[in-house]
PDB file of C-alpha atoms in Angstrom:
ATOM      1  CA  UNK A 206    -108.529-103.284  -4.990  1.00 69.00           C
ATOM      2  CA  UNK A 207    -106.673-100.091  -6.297  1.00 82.00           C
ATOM      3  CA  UNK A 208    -103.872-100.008  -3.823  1.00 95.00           C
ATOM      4  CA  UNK A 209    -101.956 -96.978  -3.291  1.00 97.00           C
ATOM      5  CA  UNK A 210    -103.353 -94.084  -6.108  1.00 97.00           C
ATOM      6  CA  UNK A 211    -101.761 -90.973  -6.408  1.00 98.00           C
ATOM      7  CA  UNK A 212    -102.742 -87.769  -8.156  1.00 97.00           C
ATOM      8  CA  UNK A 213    -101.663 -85.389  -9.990  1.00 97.00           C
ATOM      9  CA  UNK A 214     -99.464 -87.750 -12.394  1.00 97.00           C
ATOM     10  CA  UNK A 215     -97.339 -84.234 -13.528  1.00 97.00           C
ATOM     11  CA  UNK A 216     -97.674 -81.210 -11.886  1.00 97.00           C
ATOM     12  CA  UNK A 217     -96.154 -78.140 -13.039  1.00 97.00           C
ATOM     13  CA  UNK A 218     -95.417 -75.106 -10.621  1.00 97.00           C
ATOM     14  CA  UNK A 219     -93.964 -71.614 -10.609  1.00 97.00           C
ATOM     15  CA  UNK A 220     -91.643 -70.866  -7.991  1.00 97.00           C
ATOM     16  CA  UNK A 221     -93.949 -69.902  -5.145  1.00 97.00           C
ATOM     17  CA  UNK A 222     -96.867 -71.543  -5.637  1.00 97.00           C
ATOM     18  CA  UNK A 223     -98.409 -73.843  -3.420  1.00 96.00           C
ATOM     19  CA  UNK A 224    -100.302 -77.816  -3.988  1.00 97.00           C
ATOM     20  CA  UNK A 225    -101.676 -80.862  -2.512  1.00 98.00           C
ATOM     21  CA  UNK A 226    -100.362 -84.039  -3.733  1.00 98.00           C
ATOM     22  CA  UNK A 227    -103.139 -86.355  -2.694  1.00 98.00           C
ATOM     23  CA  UNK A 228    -102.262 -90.472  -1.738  1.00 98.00           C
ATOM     24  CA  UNK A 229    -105.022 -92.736  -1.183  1.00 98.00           C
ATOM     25  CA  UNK A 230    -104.646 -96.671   0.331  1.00 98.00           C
ATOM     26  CA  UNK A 231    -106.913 -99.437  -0.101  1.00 96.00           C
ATOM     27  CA  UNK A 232    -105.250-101.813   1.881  1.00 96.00           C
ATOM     28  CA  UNK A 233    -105.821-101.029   5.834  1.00 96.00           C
ATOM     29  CA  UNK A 234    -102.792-100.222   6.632  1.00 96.00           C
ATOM     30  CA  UNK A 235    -101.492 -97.967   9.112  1.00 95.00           C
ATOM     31  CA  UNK A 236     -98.161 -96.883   8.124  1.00 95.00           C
ATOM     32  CA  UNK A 237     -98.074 -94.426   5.319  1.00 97.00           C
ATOM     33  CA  UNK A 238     -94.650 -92.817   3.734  1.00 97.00           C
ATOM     34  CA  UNK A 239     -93.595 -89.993   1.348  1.00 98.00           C
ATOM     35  CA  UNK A 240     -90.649 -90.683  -0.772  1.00 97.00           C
ATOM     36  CA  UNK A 241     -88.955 -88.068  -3.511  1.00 97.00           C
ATOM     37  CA  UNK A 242     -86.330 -88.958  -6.304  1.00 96.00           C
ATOM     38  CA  UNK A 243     -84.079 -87.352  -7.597  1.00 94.00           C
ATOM     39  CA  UNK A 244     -83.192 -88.276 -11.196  1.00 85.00           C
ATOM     40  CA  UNK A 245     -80.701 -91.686 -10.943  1.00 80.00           C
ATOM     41  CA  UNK A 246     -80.600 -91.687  -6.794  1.00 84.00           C
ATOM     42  CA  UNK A 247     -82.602 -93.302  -4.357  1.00 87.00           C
ATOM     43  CA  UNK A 248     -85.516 -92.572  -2.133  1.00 94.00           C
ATOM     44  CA  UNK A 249     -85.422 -90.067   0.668  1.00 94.00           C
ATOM     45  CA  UNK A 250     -88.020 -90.145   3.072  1.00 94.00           C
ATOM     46  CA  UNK A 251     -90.032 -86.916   3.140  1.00 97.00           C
ATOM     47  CA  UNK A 252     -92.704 -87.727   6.284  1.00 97.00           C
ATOM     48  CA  UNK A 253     -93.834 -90.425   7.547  1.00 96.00           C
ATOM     49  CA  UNK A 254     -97.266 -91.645   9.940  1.00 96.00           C
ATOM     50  CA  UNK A 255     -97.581 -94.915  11.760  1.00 94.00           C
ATOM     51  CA  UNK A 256    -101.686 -94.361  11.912  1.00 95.00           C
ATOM     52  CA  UNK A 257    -104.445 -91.675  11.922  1.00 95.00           C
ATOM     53  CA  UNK A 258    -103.443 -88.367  13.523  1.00 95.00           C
ATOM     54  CA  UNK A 259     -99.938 -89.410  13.836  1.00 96.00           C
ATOM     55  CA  UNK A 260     -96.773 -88.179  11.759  1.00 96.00           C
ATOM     56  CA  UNK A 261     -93.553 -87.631  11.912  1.00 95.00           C
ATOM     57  CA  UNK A 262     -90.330 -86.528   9.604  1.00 95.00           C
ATOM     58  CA  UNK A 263     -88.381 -88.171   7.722  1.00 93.00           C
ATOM     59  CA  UNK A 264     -84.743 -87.412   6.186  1.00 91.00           C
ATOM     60  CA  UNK A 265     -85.882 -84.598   4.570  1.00 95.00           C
ATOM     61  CA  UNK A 266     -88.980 -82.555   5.678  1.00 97.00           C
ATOM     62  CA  UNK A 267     -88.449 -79.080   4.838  1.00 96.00           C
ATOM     63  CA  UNK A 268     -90.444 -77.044   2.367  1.00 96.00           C
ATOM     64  CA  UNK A 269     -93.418 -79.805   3.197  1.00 98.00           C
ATOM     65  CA  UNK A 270     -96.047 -80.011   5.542  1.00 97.00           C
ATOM     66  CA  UNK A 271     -98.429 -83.730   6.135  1.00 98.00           C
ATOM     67  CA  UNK A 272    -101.598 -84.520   7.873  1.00 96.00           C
ATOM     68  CA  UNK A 273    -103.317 -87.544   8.423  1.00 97.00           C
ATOM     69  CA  UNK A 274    -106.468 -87.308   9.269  1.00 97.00           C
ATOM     70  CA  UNK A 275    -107.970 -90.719   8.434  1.00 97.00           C
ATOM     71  CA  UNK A 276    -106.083 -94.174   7.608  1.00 97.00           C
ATOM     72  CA  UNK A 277    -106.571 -94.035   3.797  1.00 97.00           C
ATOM     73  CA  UNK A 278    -105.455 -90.723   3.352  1.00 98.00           C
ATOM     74  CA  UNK A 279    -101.942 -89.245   3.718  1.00 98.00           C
ATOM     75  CA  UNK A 280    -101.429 -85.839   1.274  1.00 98.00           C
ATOM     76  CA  UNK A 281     -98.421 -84.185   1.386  1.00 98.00           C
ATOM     77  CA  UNK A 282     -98.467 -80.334   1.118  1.00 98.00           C
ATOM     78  CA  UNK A 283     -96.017 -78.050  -0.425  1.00 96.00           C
ATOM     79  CA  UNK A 284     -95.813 -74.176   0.495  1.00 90.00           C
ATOM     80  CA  UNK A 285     -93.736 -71.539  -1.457  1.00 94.00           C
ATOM     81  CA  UNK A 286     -92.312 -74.032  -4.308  1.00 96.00           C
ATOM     82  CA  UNK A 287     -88.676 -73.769  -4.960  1.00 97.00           C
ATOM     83  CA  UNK A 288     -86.753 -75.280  -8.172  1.00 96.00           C
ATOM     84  CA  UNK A 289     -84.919 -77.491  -5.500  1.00 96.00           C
ATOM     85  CA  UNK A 290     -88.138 -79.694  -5.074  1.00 97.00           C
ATOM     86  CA  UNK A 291     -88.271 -80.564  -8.518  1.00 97.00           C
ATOM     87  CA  UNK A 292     -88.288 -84.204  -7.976  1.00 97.00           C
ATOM     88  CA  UNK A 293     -90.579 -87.655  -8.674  1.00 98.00           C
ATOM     89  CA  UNK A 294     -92.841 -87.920  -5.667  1.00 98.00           C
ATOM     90  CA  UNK A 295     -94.177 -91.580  -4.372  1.00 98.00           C
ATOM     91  CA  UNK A 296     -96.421 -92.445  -1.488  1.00 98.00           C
ATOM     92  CA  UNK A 297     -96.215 -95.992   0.086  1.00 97.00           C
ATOM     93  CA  UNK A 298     -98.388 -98.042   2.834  1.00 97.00           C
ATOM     94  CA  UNK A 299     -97.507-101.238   4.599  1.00 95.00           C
ATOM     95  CA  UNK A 300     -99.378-103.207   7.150  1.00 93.00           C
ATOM     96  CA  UNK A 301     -96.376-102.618   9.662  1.00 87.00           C
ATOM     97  CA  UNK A 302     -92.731-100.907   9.027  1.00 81.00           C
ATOM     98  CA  UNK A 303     -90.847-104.525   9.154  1.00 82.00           C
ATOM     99  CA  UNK A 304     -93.477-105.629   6.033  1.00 87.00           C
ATOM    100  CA  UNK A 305     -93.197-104.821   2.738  1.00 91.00           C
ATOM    101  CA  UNK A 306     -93.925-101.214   1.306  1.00 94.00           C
ATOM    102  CA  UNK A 307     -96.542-100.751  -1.832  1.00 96.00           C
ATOM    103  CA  UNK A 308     -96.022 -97.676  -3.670  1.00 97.00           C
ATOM    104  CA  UNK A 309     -97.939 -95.559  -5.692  1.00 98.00           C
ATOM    105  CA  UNK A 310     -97.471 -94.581  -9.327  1.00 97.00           C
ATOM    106  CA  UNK A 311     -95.463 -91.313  -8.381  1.00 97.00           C
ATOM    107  CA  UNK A 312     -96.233 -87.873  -9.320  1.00 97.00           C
ATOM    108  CA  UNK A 313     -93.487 -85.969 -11.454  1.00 97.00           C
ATOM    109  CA  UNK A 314     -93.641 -82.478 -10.161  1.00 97.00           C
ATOM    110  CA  UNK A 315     -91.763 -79.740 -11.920  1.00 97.00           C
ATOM    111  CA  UNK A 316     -90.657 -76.243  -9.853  1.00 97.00           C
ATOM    112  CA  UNK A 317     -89.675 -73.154 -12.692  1.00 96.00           C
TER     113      UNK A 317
ATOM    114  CA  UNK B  24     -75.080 -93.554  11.586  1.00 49.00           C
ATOM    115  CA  UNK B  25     -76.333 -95.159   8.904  1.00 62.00           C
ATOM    116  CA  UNK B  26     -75.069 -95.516   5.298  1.00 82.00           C
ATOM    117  CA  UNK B  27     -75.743 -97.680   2.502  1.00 90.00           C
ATOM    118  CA  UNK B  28     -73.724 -98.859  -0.377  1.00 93.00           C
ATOM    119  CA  UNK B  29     -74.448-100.288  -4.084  1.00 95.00           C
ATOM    120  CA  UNK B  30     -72.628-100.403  -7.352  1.00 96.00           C
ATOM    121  CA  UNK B  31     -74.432 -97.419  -9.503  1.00 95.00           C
ATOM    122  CA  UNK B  32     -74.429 -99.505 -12.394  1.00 97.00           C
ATOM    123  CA  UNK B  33     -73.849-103.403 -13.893  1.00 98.00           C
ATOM    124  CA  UNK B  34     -74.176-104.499 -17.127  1.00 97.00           C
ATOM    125  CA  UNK B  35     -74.887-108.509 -17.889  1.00 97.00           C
ATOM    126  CA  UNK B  36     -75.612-110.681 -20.801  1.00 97.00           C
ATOM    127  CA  UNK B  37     -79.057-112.446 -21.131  1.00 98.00           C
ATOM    128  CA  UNK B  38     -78.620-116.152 -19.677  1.00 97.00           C
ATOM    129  CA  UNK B  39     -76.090-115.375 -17.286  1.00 98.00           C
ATOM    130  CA  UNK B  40     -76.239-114.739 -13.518  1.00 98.00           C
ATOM    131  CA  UNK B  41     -75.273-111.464 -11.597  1.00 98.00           C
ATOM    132  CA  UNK B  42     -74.613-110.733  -8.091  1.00 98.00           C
ATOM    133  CA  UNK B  43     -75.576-107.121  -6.979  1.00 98.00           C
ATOM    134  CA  UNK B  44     -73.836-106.268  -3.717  1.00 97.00           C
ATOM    135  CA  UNK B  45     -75.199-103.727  -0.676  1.00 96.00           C
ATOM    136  CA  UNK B  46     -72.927-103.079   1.856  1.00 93.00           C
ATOM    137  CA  UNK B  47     -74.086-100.788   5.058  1.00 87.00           C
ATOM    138  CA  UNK B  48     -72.808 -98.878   8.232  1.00 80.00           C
ATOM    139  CA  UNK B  49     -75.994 -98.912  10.773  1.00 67.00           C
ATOM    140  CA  UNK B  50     -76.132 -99.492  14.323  1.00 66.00           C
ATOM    141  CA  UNK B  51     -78.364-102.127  13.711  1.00 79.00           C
ATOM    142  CA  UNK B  52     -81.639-102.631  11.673  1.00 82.00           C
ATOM    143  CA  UNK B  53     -84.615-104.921  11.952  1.00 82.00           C
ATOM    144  CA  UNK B  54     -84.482-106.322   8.414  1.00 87.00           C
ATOM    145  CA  UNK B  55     -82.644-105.668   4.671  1.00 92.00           C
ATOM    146  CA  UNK B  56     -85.112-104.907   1.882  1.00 95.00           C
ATOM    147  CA  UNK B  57     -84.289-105.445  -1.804  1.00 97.00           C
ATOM    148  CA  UNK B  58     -86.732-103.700  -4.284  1.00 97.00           C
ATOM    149  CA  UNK B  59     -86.914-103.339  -8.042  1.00 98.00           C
ATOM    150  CA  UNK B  60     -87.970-100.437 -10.169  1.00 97.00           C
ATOM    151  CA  UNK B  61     -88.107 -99.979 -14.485  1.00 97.00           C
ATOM    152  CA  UNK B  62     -87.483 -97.015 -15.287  1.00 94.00           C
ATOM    153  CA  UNK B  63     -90.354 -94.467 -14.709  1.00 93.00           C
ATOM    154  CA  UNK B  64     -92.181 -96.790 -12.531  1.00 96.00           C
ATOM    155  CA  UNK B  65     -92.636 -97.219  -8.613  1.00 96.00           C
ATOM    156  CA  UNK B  66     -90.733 -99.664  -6.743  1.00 96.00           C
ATOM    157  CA  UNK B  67     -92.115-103.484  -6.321  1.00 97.00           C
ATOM    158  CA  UNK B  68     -90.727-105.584  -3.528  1.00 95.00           C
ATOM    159  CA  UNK B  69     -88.787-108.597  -4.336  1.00 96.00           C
ATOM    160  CA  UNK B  70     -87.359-109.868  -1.121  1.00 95.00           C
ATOM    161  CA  UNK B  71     -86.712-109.278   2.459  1.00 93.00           C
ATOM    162  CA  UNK B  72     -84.420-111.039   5.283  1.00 94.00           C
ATOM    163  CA  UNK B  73     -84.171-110.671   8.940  1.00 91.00           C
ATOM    164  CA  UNK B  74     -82.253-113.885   9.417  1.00 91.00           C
ATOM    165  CA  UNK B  75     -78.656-114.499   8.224  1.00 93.00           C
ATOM    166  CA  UNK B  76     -78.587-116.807   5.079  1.00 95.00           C
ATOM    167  CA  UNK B  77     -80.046-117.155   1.799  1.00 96.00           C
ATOM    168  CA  UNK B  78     -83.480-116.810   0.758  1.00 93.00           C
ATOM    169  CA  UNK B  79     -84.436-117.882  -2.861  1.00 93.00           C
ATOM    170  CA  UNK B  80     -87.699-116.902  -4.751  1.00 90.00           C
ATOM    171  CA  UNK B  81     -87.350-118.480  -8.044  1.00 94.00           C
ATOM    172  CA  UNK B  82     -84.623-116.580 -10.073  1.00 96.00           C
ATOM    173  CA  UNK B  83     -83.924-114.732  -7.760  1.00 96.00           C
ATOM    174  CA  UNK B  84     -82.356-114.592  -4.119  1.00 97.00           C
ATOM    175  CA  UNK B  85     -81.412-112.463  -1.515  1.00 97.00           C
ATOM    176  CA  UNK B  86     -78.451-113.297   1.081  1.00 97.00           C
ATOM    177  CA  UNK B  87     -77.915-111.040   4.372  1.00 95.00           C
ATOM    178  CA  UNK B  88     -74.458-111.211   7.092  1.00 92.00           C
ATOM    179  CA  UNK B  89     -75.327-109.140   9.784  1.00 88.00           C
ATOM    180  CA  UNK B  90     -71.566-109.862  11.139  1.00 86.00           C
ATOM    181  CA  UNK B  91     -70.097-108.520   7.576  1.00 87.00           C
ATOM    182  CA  UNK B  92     -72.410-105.761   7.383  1.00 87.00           C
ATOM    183  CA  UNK B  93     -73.330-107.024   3.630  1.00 90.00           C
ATOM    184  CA  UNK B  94     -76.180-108.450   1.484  1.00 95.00           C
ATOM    185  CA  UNK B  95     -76.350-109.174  -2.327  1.00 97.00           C
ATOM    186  CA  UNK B  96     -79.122-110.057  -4.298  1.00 98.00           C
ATOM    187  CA  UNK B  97     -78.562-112.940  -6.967  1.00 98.00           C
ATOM    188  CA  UNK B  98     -80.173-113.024 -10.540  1.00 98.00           C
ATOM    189  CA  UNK B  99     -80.480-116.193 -12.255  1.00 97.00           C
ATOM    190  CA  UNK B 100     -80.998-117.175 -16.162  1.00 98.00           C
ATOM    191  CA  UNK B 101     -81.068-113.034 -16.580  1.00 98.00           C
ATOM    192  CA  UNK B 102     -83.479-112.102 -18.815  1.00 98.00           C
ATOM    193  CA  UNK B 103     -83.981-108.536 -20.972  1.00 97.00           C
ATOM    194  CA  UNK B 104     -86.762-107.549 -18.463  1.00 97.00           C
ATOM    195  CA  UNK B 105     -84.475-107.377 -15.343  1.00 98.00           C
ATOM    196  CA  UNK B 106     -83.037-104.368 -16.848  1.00 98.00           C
ATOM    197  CA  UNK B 107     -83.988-102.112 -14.243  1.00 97.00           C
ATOM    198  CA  UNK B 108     -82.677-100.334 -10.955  1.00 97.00           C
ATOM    199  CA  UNK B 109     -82.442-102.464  -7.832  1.00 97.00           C
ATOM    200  CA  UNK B 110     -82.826-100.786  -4.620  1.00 96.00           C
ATOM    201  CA  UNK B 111     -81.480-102.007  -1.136  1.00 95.00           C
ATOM    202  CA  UNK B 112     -83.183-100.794   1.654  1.00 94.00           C
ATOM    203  CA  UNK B 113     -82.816-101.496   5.493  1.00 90.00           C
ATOM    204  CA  UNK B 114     -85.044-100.775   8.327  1.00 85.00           C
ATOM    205  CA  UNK B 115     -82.742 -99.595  11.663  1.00 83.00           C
ATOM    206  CA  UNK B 116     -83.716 -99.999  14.732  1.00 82.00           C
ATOM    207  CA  UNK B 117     -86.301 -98.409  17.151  1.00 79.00           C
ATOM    208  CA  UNK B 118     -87.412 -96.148  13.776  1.00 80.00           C
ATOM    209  CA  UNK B 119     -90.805 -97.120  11.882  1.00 78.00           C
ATOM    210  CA  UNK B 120     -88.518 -96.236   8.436  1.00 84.00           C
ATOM    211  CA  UNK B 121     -86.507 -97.346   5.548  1.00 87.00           C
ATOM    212  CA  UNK B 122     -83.181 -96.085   4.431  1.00 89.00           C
ATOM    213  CA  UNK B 123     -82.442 -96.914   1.034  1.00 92.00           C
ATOM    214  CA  UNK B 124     -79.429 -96.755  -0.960  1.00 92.00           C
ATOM    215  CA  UNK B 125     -79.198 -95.388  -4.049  1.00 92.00           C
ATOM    216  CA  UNK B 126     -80.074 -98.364  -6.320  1.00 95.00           C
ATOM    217  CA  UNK B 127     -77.973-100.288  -9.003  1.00 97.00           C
ATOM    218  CA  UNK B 128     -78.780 -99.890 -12.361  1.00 97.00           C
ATOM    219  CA  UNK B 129     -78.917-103.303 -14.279  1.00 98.00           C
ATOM    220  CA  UNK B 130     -78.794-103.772 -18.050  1.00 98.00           C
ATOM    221  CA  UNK B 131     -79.388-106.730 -19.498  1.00 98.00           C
ATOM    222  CA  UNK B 132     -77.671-107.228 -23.190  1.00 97.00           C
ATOM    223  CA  UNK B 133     -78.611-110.021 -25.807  1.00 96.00           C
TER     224      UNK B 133
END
């Protein structure tokens, strides 16, 4: 039982490039999240899906795009990278959004 | 709207016990999350409370008033790996989301 897996770990990009951050769940469940940190702050929601096919935004969605076409899989897509997404990114599941969230190792992306 | 409040950073000695406040402006939520996270890592759940009162997992405990818009987390017999950032997070209502303040940083000192 893996759990929530990431990849990349690191990521490096030049300002407008575009990649995939892949998140993969073990677990079943139907709610899925994207997360970012900024160094010493909290999380802010990127997107967000409550099952297969659905999504929705979160605090803040631009610059990203989501699709979730199957329950495991939830990547989260970035077009035209800017320095201001320079950020850790971590994807988390839950079996509903009152129960706990498990998160993923995080990728550290990097926007010069 | 919805806010949430911490302390950006505590400092304790090993042994003792700390309080780590959350206070929060929100129409209402369905529950108050605490999480921890060492540095470079994800965030682990530690507790969760819908109901007012206390709820205590070993050395550590999480109490929620709804009426005083506040919640605290309690650390017992602190030990050097509880240095870490602890994140309150609550879930408002009629969302499927968390808002989450922006953590406490806790060091633990011999």
């Amino acid at each position: 039982n893996a759990g929530v897996t990431q990849t990349p770990k690191f990521r490096i990009l030049k300002i407008g490039q575009s990649m995939t951050l892949q998140c993969t769940q073990d677990m079943n469940h139907n709610y899925m999240y994207w997360y970012r940190q900024d160094p010493g702050m909290g999380l802010k929601l990127i997107y967000y899906s409550v099952g297969a096919g659905i999504t929705d935004k979160g605090e803040v969605p631009n610059g990203y795009n989501v699709s979730r076409s199957t329950t495991e899989d939830f990547p989260l897509r970035l077009e035209l990278a800017a320095p201001s997404q320079t950020s850790v990114y971590f994807c988390a599941s839950s079996y509903s959004f009152s129960a706990e969230q498990y998160f993923g190792p995080g990728t550290r992306l990097t926007v010069t | 709207g919805q806010n949430i409040d911490q302390p950006t950073e505590m400092t304790a000695t090993e042994g003792a016990i700390v309080q780590i406040n959350c206070t929060y402006q929100t129409s209402g939520f369905n529950g108050l999350f605490w999480y921890q996270q060492h540095a470079g890592e994800a965030p682990t759940f530690l507790s969760y409370n819908v109901l007012d009162g206390l709820e205590e997992k070993g050395r550590f405990s999480s109490f929620l008033s709804r009426s005083k818009g506040y919640s605290y987390l309690l650390l017992k017999e602190l030990q050097m790996k509880d240095s870490a950032s602890y994140l309150c997070a609550a879930s408002p209502y009629n969302t499927d989301k968390l808002i989450f303040g922006t953590g406490t940083r806790l060091q633990v000192f011999p």
